[in-house]
Every structure is written in structure tokens, then in C-alpha cells.
mmCIF file of C-alpha atoms in Angstrom:
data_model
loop_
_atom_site.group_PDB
_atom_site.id
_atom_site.type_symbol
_atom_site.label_atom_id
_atom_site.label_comp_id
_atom_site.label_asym_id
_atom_site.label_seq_id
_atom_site.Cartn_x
_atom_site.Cartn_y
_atom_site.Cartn_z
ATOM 1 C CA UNK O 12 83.167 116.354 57.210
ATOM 2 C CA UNK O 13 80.818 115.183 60.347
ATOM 3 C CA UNK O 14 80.441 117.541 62.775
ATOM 4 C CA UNK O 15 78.134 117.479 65.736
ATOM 5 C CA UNK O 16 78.170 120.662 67.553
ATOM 6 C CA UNK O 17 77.588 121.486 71.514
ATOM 7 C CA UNK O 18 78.217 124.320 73.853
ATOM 8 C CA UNK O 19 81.020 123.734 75.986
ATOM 9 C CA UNK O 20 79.308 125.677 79.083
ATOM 10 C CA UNK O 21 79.722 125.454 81.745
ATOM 11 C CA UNK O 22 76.164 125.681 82.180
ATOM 12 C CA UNK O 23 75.068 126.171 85.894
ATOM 13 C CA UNK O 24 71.917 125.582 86.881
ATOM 14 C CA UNK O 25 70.439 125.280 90.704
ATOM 15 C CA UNK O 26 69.523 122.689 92.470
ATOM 16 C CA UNK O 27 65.889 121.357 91.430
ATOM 17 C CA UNK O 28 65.579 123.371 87.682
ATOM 18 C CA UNK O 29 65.642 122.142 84.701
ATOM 19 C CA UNK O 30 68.549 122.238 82.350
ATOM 20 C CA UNK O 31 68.515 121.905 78.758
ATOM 21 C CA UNK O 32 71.906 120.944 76.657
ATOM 22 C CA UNK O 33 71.665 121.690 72.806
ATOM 23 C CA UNK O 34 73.318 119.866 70.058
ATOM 24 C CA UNK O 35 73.328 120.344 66.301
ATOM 25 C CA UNK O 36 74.830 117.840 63.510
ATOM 26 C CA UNK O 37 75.776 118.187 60.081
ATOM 27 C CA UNK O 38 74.598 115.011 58.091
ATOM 28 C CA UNK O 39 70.779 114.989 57.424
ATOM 29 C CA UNK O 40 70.702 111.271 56.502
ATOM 30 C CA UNK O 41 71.696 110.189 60.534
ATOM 31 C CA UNK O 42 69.197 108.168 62.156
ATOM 32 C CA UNK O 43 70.230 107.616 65.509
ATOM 33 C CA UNK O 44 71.254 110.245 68.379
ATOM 34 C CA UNK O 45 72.694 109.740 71.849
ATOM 35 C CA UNK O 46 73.209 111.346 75.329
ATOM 36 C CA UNK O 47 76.561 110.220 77.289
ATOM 37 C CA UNK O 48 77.508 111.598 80.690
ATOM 38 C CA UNK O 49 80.741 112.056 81.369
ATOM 39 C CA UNK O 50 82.362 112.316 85.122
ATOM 40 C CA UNK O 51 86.172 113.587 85.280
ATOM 41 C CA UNK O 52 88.640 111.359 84.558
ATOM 42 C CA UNK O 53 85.930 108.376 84.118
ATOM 43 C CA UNK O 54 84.633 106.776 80.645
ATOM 44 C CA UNK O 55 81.064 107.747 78.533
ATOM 45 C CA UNK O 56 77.877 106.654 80.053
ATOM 46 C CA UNK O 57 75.068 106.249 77.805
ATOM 47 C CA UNK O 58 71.530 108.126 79.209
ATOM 48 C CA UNK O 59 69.627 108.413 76.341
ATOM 49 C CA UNK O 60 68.890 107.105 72.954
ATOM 50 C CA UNK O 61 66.587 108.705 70.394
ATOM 51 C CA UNK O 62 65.569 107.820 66.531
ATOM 52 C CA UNK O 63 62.902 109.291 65.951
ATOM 53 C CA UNK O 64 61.044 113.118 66.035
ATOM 54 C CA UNK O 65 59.767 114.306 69.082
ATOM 55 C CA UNK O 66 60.324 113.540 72.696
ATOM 56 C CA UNK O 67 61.546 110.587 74.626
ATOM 57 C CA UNK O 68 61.375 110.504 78.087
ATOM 58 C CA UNK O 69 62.972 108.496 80.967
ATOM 59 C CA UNK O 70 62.781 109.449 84.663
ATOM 60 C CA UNK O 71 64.243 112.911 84.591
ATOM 61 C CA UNK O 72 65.413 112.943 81.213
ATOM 62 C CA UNK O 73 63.565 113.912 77.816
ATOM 63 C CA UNK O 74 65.673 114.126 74.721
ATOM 64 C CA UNK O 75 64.183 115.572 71.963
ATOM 65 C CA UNK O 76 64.853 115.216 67.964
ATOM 66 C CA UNK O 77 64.227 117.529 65.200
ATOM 67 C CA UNK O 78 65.453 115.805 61.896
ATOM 68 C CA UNK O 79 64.460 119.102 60.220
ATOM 69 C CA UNK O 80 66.943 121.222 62.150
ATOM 70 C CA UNK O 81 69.009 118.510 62.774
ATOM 71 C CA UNK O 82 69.139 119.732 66.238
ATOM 72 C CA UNK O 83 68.938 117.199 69.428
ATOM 73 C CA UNK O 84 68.396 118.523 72.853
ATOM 74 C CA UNK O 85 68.528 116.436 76.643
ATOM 75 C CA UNK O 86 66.598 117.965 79.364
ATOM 76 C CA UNK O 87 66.989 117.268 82.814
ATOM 77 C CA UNK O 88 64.082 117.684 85.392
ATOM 78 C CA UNK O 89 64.821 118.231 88.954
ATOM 79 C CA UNK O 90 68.231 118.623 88.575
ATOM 80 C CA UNK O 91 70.759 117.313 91.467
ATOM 81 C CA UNK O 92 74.177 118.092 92.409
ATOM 82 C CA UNK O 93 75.080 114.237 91.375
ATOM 83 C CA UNK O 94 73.747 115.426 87.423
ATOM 84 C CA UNK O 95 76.736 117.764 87.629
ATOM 85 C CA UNK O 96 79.259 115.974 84.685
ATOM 86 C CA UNK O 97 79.974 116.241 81.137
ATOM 87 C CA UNK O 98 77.268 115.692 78.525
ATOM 88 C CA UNK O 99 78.285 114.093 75.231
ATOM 89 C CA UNK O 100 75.558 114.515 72.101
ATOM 90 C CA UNK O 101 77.133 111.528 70.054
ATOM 91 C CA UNK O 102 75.580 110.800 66.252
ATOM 92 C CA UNK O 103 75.796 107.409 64.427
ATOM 93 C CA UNK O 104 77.036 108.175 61.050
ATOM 94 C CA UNK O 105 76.710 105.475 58.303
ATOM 95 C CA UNK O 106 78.954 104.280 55.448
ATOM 96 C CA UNK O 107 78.316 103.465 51.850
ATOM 97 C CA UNK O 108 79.407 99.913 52.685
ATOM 98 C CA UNK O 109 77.391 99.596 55.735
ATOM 99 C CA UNK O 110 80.345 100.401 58.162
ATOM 100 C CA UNK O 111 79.263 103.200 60.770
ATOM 101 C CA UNK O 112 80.813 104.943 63.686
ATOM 102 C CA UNK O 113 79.524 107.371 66.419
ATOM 103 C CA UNK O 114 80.970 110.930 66.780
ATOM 104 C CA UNK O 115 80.838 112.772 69.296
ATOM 105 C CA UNK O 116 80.291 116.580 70.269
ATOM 106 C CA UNK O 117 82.346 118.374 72.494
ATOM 107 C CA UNK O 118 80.653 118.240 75.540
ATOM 108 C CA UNK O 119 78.647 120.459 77.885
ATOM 109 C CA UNK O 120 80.039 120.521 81.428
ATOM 110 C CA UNK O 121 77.003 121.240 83.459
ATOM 111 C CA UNK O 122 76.779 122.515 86.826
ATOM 112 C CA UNK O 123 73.702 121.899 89.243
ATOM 113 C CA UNK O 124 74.361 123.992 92.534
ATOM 114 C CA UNK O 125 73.188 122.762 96.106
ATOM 115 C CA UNK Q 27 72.886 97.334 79.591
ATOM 116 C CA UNK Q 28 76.167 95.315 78.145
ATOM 117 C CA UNK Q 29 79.380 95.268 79.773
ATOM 118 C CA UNK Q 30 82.947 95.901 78.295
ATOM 119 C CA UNK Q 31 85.758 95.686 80.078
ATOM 120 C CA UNK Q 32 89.402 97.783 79.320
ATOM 121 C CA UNK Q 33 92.694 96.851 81.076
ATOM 122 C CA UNK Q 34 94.523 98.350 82.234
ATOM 123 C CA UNK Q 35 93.307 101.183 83.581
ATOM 124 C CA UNK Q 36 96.580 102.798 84.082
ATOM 125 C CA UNK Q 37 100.141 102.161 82.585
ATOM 126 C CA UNK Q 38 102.852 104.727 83.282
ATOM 127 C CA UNK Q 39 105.889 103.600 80.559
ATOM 128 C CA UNK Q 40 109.422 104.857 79.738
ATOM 129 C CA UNK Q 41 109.504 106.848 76.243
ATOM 130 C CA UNK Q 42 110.067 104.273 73.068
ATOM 131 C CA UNK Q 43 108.572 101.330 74.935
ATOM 132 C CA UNK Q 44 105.406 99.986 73.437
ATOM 133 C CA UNK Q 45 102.060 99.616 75.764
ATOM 134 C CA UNK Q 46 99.105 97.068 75.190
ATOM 135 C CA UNK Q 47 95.438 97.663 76.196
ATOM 136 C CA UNK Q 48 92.672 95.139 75.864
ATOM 137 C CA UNK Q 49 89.101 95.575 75.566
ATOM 138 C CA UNK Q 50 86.746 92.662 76.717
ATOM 139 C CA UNK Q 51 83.216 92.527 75.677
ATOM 140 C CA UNK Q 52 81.800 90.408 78.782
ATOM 141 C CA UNK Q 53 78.128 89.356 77.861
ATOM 142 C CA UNK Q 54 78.125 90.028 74.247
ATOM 143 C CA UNK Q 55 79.711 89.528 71.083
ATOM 144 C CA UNK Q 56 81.019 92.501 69.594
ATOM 145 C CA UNK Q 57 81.721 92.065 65.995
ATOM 146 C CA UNK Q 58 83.008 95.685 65.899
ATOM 147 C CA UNK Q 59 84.812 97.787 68.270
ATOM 148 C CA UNK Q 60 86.305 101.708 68.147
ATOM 149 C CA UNK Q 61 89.357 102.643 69.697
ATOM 150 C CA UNK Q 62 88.543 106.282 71.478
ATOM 151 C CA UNK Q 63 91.443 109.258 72.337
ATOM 152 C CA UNK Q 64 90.893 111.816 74.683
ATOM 153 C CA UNK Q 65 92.848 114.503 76.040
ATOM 154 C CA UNK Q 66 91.799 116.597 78.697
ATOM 155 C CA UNK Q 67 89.288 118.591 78.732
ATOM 156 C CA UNK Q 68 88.432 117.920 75.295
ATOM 157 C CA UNK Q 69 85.588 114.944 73.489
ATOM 158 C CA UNK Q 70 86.201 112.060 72.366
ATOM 159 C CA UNK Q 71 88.560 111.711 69.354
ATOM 160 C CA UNK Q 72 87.687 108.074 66.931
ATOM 161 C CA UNK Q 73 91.066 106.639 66.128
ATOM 162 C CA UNK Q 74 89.853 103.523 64.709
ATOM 163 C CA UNK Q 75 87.480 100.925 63.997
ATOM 164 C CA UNK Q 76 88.502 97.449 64.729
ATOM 165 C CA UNK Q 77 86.359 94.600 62.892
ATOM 166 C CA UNK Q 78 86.731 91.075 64.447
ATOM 167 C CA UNK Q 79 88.871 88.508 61.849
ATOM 168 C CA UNK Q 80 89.916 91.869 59.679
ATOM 169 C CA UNK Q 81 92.371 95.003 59.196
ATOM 170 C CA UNK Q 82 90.999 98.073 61.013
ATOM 171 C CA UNK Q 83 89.995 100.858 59.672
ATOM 172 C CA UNK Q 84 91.837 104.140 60.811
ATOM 173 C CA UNK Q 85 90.614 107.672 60.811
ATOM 174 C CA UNK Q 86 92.069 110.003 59.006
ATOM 175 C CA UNK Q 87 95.379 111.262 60.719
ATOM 176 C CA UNK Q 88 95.937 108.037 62.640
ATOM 177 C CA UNK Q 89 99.138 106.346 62.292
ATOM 178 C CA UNK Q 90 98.137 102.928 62.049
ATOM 179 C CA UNK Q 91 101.921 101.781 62.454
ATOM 180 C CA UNK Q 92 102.294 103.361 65.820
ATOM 181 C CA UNK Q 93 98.919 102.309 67.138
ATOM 182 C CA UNK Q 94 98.454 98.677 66.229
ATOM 183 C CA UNK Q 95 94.802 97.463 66.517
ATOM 184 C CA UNK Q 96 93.835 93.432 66.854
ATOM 185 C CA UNK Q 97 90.493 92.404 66.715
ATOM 186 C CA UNK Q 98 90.915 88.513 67.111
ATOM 187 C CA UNK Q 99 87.660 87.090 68.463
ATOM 188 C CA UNK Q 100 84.192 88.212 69.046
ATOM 189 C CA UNK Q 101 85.252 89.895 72.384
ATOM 190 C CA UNK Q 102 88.772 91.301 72.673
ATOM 191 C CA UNK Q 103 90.339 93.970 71.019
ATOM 192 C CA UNK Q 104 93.765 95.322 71.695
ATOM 193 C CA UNK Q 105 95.291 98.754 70.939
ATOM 194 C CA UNK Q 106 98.777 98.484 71.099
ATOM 195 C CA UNK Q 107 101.017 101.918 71.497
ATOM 196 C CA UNK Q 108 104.291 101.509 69.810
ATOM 197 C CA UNK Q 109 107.362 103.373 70.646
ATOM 198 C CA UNK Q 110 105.865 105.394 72.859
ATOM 199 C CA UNK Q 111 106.509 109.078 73.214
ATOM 200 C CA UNK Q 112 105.071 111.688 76.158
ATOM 201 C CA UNK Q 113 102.975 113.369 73.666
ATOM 202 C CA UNK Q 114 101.040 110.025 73.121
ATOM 203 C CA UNK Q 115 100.005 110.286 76.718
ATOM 204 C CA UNK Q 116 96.248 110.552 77.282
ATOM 205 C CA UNK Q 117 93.301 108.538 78.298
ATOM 206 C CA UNK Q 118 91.932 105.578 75.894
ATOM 207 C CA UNK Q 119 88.800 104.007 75.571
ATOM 208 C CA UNK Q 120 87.361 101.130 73.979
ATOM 209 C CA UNK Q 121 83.682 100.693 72.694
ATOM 210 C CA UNK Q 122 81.722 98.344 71.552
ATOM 211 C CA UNK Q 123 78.089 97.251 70.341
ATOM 212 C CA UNK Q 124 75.997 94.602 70.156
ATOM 213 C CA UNK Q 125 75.664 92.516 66.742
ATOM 214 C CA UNK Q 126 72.745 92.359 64.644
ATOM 215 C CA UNK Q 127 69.816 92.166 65.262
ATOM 216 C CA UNK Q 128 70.526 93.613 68.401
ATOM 217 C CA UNK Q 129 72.486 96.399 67.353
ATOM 218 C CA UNK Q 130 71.011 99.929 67.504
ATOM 219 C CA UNK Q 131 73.881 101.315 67.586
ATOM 220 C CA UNK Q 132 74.695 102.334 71.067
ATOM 221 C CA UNK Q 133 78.079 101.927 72.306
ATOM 222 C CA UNK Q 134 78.777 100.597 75.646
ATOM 223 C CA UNK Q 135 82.177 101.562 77.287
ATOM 224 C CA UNK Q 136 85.276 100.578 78.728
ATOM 225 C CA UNK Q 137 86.468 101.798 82.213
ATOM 226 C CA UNK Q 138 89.633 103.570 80.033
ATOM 227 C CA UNK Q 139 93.044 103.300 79.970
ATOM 228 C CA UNK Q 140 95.198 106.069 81.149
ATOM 229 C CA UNK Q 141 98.891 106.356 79.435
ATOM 230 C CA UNK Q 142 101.267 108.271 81.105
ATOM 231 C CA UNK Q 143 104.944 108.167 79.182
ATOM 232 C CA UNK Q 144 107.310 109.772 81.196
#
């Protein structure tokens, strides 16, 4: 079975510091990772896609990708109250007759205090 | 970005009446689109993947008989709840990605669709 794996938090951070959100996954073939925020009671919002080892950054953001420990991790620089949501680690799993589908983690609520 | 579009985003019904939802795709064709479930508090939960001119394919646990998926063209999809019963309340949302070669398989979101059955 696919699993993809996150702390549920909340993690609470302070205004301005960085936060980092963890996320394993079970299948070592999957090639492509992704961040979603999440506000209450609103739909997925992608922030970050990653496909490769190493770091990707964007503004604030730098996911990061370790194949090897089939770990993925989002960091957030200068975090702001407005960051505080739900963050969804999401991994594209692919079938034997080229059919895929995304699942998704848990979720980390994170909250950035003024 | 792409933009997909999911209406409506609320429906309170009576138990045993059945509820529609449609999912647009509005500057793309999506030849594939998954049907999301999520309760609160909790992550996402894939009901089913809908494939544009074909039968969807249903995850494991889905009852494809009491939610009805149509995938006619390249940019509507429509859930449709049958009969339904308070515990089916919850909020669902639609997905979809771009085609090949386009496609690295991001999915862009619907607003959701809040069922209430009272």
C-alpha cells in the first residue's frame, strides 16, 4: 500500500523563523513530489514541485528531495502569520498501465505567531 | 497556473436525494480528473479517477454505485451522490492536470463542494 507520511503538528513557529515540514513515502520508484497549502475549509494549493535530488527554491520556499530516504522536506524562510495553514506532502504514484494518481499525506497544520 | 472550476460550492440536501457536482477545467484540457473526499480535520481521501470518454476507476472501498462519476468531454467531470445519507456529508474536490506533453503531474484544484445531508 502507498503511504506518504507527515506530522500532523501543530507546529508553531514565530514570526520571521524558519519552519521545516517533513514527509516520508513508501514507494522508491516515485518521481515526482509536491507541497499543497491548505487554509480551513478552502481547497489544496500547489507551492512547490520537486523531481529531482537536492534543493529547489522559490521566494521563501526550498523543498528538498532525498530519493535515498525517500524523505521530502518544505522550508519556509521568514515565516508570516499569512503562512499559517495546512501543508499537504502529496506523491505521484504510477501504474503498470501508465495510469497514476497523487496521494496525499496527512497534513502539517503550522502555526507562525505575530 | 491552470484553472478548474467546481460547482457548487455548497448543497445542503434531504437524506435519499441524489446531489450533482461538476468540475470545469477552464484553460485546459484535462484528459483525466480525481474525485477528492475530505472530512474534517483529516487529508485528502482519492475516491476515483475519472478518464474523459471511459469508466472510472474507483479506489478501493468506493462504492461506485452510490457515487456516479462522468467524464464526458475534455473539461467537465461530474460526481454524482446517490441516495444520499448524513454520513456522506463532507467536503469534495475535483482535480485535474494538464495533458501530455504538458503534464508533470501537478494537480490544479477546484474551489470544493461542501455536502451537507440533513
Amino acid at each position: 500500500q502507498k503511504e506518504v507520511e507527515q506530522n500532523s503538528g501543530p507546529l508553531s513557529v514565530p514570526e520571521g523563523a524558519i519552519a521545516s515540514l517533513n514527509c516520508t513515502y513508501s514507494d522508491r520508484v516515485s518521481q515526482s513530489f509536491f507541497w499543497y497549502r491548505q487554509y480551513s475549509g478552502k481547497s489544496p494549493e500547489l507551492i512547490m514541485s520537486i523531481y529531482s535530488n537536492g534543493d529547489k527554491e522559490d521566494g521563501r520556499f526550498t523543498a528538498q528531495l532525498n530519493k535515498a530516504s525517500q524523505y521530502v522536506s518544505l522550508l519556509i524562510r521568514d515565516s508570516q502569520p499569512s503562512d499559517s495553514a495546512t501543508y499537504l506532502c502529496a506523491v505521484r504514484y504510477s501504474g503498470m498501465d501508465s495510469s497514476y494518481k497523487l496521494i496525499f499525506g496527512s497534513g502539517t497544520r503550522l502555526l507562525v505567531r505575530p | 497556473g491552470a484553472v478548474v472550476s467546481q460547482h457548487p460550492s455548497r448543497v445542503i440536501c434531504k437524506s435519499g436525494t441524489s446531489v450533482k457536482i461538476e468540475c470545469r477545467s477552464l484553460d485546459f484540457q484535462a484528459t483525466t480528473m480525481f474525485w477528492y473526499r475530505q472530512f474534517p480535520k483529516k487529508s485528502l481521501m482519492l475516491m476515483a479517477t475519472s478518464n474523459e470518454g471511459s469508466k472510472a476507476t474507483y479506489e478501493q472501498g468506493v462504492e461506485k454505485d452510490k457515487f456516479l462519476i462522468n467524464h464526458a468531454s475534455l473539461t467537465l467531470s461530474t460526481l454524482t451522490v446517490t441516495s444520499a445519507h448524513p454520513e456522506d456529508s463532507s467536503f469534495y474536490i475535483c482535480s485535474a492536470s494538464r495533458g501530455l506533453p504538458l503534464n508533470t503531474g501537478e494537480l490544479f484544484f477546484g474551489e470544493g463542494s461542501r455536502l451537507t445531508v440533513l
